[in-house]
PDB file of C-alpha atoms in Angstrom:
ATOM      1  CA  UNK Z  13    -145.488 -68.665 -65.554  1.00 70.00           C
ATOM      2  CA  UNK Z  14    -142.831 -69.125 -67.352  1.00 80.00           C
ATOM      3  CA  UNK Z  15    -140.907 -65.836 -66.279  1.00 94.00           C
ATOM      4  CA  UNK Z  16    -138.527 -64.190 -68.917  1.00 97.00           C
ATOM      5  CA  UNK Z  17    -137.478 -66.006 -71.881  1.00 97.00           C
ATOM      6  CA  UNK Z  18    -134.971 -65.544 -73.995  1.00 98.00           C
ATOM      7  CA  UNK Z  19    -133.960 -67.236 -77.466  1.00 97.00           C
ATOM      8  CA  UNK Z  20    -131.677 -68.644 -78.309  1.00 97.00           C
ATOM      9  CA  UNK Z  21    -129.176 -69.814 -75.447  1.00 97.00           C
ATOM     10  CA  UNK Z  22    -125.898 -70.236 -77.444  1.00 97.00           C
ATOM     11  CA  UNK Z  23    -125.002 -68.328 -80.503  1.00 97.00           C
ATOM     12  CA  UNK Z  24    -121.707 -68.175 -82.547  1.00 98.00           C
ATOM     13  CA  UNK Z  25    -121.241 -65.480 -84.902  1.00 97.00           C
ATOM     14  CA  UNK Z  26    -118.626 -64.253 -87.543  1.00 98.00           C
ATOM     15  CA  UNK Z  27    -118.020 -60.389 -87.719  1.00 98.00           C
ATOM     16  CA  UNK Z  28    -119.843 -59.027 -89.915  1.00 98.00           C
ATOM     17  CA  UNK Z  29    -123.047 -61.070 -89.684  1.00 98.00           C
ATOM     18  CA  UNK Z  30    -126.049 -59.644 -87.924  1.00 97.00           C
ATOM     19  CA  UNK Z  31    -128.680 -61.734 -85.157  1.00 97.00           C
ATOM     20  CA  UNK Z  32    -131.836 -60.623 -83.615  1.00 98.00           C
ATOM     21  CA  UNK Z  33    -131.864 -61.841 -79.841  1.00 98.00           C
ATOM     22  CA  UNK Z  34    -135.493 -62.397 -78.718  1.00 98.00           C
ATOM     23  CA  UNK Z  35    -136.861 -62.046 -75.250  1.00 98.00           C
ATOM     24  CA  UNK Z  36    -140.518 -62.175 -73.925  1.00 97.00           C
ATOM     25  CA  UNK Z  37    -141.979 -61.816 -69.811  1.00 97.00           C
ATOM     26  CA  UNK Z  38    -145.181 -63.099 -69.074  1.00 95.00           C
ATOM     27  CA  UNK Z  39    -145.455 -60.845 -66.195  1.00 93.00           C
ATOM     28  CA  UNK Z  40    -147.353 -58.049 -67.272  1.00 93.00           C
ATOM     29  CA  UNK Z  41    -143.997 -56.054 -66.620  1.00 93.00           C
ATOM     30  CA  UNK Z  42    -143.955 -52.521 -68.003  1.00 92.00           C
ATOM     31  CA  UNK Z  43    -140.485 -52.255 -68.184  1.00 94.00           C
ATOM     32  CA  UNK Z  44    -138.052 -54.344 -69.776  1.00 96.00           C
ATOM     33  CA  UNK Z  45    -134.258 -53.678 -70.267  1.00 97.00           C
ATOM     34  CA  UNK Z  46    -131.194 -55.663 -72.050  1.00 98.00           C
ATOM     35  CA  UNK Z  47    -127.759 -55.918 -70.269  1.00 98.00           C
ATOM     36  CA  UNK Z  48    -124.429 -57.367 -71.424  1.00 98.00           C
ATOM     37  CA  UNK Z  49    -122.335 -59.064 -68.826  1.00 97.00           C
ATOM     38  CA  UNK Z  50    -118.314 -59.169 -69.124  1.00 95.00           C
ATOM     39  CA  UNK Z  51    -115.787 -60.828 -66.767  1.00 87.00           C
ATOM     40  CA  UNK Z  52    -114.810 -58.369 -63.977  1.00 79.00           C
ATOM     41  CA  UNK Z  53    -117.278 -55.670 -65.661  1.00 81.00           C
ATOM     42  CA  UNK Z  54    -120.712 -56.289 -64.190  1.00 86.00           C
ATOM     43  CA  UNK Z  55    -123.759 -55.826 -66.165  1.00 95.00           C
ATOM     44  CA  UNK Z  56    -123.931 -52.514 -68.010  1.00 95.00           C
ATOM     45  CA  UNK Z  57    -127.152 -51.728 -69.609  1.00 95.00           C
ATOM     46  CA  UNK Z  58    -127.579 -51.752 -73.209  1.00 97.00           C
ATOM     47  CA  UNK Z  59    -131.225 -50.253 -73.759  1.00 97.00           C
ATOM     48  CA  UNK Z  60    -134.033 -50.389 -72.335  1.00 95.00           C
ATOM     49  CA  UNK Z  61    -137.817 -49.682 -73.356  1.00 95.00           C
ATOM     50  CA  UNK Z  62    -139.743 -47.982 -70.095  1.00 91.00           C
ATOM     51  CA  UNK Z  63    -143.137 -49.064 -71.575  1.00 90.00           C
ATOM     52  CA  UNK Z  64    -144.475 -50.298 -75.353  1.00 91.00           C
ATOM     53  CA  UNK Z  65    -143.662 -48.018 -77.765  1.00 90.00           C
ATOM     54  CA  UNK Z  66    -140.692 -46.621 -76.113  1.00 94.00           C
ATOM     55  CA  UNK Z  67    -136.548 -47.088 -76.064  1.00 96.00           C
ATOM     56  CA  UNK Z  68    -133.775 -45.497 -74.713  1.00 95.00           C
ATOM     57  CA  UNK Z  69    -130.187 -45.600 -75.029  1.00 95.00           C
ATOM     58  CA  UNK Z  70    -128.454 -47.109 -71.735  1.00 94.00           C
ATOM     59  CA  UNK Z  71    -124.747 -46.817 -71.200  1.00 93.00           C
ATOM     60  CA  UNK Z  72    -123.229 -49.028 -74.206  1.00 96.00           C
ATOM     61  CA  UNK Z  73    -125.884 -48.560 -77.221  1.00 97.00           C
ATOM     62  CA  UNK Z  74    -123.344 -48.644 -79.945  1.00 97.00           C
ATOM     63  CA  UNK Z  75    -123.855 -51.289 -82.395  1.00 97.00           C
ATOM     64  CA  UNK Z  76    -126.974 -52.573 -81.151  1.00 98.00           C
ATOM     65  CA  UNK Z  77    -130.479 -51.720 -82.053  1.00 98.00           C
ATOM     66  CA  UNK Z  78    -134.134 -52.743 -80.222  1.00 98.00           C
ATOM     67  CA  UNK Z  79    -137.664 -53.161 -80.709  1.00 97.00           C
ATOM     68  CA  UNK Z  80    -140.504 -53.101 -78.309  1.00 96.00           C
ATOM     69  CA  UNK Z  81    -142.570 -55.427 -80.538  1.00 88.00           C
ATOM     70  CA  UNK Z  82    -145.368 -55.056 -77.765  1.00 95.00           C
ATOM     71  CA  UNK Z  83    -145.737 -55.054 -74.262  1.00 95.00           C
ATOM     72  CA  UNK Z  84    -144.632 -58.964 -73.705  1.00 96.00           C
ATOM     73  CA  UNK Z  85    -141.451 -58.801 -76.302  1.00 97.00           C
ATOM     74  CA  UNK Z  86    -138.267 -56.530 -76.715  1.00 98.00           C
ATOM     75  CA  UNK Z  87    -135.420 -58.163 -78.986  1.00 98.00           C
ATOM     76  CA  UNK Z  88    -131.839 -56.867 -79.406  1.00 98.00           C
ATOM     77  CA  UNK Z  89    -130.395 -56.797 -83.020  1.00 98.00           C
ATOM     78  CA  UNK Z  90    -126.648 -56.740 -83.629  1.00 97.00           C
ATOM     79  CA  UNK Z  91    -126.284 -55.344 -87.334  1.00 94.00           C
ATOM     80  CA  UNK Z  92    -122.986 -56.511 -87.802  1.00 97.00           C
ATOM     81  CA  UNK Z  93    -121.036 -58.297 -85.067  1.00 97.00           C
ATOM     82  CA  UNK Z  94    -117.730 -57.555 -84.439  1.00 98.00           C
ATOM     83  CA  UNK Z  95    -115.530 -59.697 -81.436  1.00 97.00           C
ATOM     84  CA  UNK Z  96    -116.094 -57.014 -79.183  1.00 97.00           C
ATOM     85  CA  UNK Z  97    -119.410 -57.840 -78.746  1.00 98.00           C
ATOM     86  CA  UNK Z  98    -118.704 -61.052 -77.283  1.00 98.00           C
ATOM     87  CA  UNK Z  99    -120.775 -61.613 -74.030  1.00 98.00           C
ATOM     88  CA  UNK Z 100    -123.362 -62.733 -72.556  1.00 98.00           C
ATOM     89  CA  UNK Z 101    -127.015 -60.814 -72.948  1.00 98.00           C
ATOM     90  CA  UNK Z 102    -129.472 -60.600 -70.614  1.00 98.00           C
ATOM     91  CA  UNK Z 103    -132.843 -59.345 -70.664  1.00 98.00           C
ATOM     92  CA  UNK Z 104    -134.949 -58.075 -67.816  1.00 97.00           C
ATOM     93  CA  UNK Z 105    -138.095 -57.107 -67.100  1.00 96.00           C
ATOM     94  CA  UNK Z 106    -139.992 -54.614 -63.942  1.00 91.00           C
ATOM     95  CA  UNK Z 107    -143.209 -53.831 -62.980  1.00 78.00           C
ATOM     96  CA  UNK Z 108    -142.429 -50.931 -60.508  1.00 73.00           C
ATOM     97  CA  UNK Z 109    -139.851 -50.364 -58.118  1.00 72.00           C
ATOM     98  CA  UNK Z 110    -136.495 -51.119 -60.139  1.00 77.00           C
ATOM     99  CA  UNK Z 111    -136.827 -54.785 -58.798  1.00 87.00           C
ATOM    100  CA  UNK Z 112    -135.685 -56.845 -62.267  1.00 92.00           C
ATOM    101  CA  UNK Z 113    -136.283 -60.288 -63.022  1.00 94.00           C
ATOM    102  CA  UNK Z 114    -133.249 -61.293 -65.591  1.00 96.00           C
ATOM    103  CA  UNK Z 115    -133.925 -63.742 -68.224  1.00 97.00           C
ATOM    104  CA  UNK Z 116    -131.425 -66.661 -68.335  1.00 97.00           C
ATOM    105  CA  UNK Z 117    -129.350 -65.402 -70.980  1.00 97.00           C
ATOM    106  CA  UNK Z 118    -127.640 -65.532 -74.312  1.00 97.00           C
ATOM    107  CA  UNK Z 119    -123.784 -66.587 -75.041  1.00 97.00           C
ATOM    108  CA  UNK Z 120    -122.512 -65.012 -77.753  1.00 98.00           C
ATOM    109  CA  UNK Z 121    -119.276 -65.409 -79.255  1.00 97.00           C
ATOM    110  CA  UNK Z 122    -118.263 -63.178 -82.494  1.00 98.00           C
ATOM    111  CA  UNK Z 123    -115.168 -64.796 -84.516  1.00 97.00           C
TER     112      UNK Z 123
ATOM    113  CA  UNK M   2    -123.555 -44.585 -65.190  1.00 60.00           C
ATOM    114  CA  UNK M   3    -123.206 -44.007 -61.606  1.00 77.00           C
ATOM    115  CA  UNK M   4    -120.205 -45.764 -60.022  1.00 90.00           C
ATOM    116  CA  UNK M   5    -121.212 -48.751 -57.671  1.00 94.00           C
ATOM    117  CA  UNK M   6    -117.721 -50.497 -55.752  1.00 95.00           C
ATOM    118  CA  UNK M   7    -117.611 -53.891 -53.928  1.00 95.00           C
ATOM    119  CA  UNK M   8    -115.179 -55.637 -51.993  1.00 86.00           C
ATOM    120  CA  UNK M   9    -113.072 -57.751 -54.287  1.00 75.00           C
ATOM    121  CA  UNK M  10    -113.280 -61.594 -53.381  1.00 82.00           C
ATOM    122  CA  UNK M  11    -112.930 -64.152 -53.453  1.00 93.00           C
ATOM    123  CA  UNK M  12    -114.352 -64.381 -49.675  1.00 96.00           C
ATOM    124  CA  UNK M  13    -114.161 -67.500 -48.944  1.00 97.00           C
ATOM    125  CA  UNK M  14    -115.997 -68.357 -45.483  1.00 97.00           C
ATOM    126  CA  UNK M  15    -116.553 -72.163 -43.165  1.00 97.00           C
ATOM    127  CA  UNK M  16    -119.655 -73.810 -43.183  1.00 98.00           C
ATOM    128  CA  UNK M  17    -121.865 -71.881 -40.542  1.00 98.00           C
ATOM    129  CA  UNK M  18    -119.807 -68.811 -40.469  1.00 98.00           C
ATOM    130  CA  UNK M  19    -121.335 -65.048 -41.501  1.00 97.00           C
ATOM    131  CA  UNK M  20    -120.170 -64.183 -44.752  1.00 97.00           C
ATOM    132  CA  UNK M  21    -120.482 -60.352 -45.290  1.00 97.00           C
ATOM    133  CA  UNK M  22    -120.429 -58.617 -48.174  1.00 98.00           C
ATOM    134  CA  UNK M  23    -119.894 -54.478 -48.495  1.00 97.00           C
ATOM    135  CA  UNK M  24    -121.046 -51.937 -51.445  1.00 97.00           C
ATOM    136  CA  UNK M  25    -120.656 -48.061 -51.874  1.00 97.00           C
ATOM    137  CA  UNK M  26    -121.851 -46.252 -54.461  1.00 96.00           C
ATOM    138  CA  UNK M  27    -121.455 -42.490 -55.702  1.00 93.00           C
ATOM    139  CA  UNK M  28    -124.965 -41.105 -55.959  1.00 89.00           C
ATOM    140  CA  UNK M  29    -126.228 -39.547 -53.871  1.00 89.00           C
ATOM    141  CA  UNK M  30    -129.810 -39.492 -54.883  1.00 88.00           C
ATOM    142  CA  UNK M  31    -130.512 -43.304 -55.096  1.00 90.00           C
ATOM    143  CA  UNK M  32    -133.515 -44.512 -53.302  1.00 90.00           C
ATOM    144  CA  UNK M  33    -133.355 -48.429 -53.819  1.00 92.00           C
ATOM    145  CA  UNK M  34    -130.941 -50.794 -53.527  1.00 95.00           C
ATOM    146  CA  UNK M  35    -130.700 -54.451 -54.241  1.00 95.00           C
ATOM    147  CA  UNK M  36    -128.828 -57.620 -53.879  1.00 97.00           C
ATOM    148  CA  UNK M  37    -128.537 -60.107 -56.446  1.00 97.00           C
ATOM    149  CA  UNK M  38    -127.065 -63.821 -56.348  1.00 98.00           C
ATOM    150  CA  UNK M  39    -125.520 -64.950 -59.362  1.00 97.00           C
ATOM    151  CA  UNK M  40    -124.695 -68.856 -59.507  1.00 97.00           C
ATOM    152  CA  UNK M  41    -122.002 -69.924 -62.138  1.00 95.00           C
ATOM    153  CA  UNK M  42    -123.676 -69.878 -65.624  1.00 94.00           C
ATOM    154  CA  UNK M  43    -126.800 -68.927 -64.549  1.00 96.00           C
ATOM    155  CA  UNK M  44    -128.607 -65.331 -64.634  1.00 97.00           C
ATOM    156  CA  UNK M  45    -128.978 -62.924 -61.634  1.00 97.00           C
ATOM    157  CA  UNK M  46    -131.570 -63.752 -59.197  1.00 96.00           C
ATOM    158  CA  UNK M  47    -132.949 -60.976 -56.555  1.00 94.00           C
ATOM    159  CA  UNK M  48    -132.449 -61.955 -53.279  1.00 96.00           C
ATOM    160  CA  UNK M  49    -133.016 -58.296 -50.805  1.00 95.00           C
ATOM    161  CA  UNK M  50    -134.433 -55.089 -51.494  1.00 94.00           C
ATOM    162  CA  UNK M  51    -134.060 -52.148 -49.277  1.00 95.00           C
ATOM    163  CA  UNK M  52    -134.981 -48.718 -49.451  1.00 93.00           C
ATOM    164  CA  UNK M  53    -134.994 -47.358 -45.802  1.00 93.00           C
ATOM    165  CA  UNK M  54    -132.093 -46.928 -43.626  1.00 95.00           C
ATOM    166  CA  UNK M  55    -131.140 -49.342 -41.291  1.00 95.00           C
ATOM    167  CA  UNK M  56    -131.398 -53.566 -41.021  1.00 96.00           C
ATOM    168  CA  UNK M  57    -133.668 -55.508 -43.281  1.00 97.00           C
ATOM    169  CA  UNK M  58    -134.063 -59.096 -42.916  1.00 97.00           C
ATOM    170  CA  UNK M  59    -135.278 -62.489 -44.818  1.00 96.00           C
ATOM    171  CA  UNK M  60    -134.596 -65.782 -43.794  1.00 97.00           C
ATOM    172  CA  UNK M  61    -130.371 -66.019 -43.334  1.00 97.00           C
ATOM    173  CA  UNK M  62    -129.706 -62.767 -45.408  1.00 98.00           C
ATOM    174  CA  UNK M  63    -129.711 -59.385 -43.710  1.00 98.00           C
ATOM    175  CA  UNK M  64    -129.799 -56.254 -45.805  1.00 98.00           C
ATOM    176  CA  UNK M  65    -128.395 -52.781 -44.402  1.00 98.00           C
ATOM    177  CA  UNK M  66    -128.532 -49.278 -45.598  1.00 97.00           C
ATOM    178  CA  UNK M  67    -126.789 -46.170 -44.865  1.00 96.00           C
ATOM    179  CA  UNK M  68    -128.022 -43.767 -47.364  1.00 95.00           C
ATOM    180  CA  UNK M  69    -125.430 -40.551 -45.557  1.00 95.00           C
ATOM    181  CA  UNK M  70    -122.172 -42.893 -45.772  1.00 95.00           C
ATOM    182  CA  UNK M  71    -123.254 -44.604 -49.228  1.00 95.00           C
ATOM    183  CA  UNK M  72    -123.255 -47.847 -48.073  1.00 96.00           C
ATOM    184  CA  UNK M  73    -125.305 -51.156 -48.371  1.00 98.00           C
ATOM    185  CA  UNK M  74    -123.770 -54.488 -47.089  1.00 97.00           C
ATOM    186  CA  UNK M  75    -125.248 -58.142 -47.090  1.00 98.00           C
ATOM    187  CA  UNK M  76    -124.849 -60.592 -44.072  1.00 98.00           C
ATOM    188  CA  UNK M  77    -125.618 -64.356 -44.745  1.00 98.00           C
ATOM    189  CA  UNK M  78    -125.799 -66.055 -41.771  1.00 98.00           C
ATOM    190  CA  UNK M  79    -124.937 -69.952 -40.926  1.00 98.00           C
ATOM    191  CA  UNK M  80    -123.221 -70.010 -44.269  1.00 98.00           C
ATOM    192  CA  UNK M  81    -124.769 -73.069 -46.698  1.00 97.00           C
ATOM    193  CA  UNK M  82    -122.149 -74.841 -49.095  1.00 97.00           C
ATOM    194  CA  UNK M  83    -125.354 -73.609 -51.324  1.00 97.00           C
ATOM    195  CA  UNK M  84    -124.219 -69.906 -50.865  1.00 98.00           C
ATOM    196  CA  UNK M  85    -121.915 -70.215 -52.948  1.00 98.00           C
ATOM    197  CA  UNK M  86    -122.249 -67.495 -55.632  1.00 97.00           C
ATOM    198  CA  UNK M  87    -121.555 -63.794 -56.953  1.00 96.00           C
ATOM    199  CA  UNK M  88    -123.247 -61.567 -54.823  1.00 97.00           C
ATOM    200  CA  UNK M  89    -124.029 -58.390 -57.222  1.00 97.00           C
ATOM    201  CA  UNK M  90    -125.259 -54.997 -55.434  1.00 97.00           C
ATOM    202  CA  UNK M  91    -127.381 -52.796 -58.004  1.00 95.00           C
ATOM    203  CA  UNK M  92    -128.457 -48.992 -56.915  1.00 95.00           C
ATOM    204  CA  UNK M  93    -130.926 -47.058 -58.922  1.00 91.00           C
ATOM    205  CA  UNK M  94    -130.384 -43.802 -60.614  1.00 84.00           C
ATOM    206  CA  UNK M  95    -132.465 -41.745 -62.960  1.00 79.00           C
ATOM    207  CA  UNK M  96    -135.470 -43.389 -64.013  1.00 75.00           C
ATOM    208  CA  UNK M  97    -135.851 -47.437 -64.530  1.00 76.00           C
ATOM    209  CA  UNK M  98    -132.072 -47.625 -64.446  1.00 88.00           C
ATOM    210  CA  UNK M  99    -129.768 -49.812 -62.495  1.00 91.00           C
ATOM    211  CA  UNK M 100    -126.346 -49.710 -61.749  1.00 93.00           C
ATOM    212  CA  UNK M 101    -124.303 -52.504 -61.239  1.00 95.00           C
ATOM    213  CA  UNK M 102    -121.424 -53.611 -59.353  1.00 95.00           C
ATOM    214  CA  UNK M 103    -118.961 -56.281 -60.416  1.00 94.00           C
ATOM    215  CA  UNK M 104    -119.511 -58.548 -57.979  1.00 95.00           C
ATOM    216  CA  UNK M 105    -118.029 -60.256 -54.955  1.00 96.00           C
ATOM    217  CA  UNK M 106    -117.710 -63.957 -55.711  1.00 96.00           C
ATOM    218  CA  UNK M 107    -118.185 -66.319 -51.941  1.00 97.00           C
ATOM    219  CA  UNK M 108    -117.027 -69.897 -51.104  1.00 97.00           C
ATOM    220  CA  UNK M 109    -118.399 -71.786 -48.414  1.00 97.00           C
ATOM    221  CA  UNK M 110    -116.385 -74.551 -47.756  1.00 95.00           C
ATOM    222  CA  UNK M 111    -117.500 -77.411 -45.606  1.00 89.00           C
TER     223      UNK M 111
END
């Protein structure tokens, strides 16, 4: 099992340009979410898709976009970076319960 | 977004000590609450779940709850140089969400 995976690792963008961030659980999770982490902010939730064929907004939404591809895979897309979307991303997935397993993550860095 | 507060660190603790780490949060209608480690460059990794009042223990780390003050708190005993991390405390609210809080960042020095 490999967990959650997440593609790629290290990314360098220059705003404007626009990425798809991939992530896939081999779980057999329902639920699967994406999170940006900032220093001294926490993780705030970007979307999150409660089963296939479903989204939702979380609390920072703006400039992203997702897709549940299928149960397994839910990818991020930033249309057209800009430096305040500098972070790190995270995906996670849940079966029941709210107890997420976090991929290990994206660096991005928008110039 | 429901508000989640933890003690600012750095807490830095000796080798064997108890290192203890507080959380509030502001709603009132969260069920389950979690702690998460966080090791430098790495992604969050659960370590405690609890959803009852009271003590809740695994190994070194003891969970506690007090749903009518708002408050969860983490004890790791006989502190390991290998504790330390950034503790995160995450509290549910509506559906499938998680709140977050920024973290409390612990040294164990030998």
């Amino acid at each position: 099992n490999a967990g959650v995976t997440q593609t790629p690792k290290f990314q360098v963008l220059k705003t404007g340009q626009s990425m798809t961030l991939q992530c896939a659980q081999d779980m057999n999770h329902n639920s699967m979410y994406w999170y940006r982490q900032d220093p001294g902010m926490g993780l705030r939730l970007i979307y999150y898709s409660a089963s296939e064929g479903t989204t939702d907004k979380g609390e920072v939404p703006n400039g992203y976009n997702v897709s549940r591809l299928n149960k397994r895979e839910f990818s991020l897309r930033l249309e057209s970076a800009a430096p305040s979307q500098t972070s790190v991303y995270f995906c996670a997935s849940e079966m029941t319960g709210f107890e997420q397993y976090f991929g290990p993550g994206t660096r991005l860095t928008v110039t | 977004q429901k508000e989640v507060e933890q003690n600012s660190g750095p807490l830095s603790v000796p080798e064997g000590a108890i290192a203890s780490l507080n959380c509030t949060y502001s709603d009132r209608g969260s069920q389950s609450f979690f702690w998460y480690r966080q090791y430098s460059g790495k992604s969050p990794e659960l370590i405690m779940s609890i959803y009852s009042n009271g003590d809740k223990e695994d190994g070194r780390f003891t969970a506690q709850l007090n749903k009518a003050s708002q408050y969860v708190s983490l004890l790791i005993r006989d502190s390991q140089p290998s504790d330390s991390a950034t503790y995160l405390c995450a509290v549910n609210y509506d559906d499938y969400k998680l709140s977050f809080g920024a973290g409390t960042t612990v040294t164990v020095r030998a």
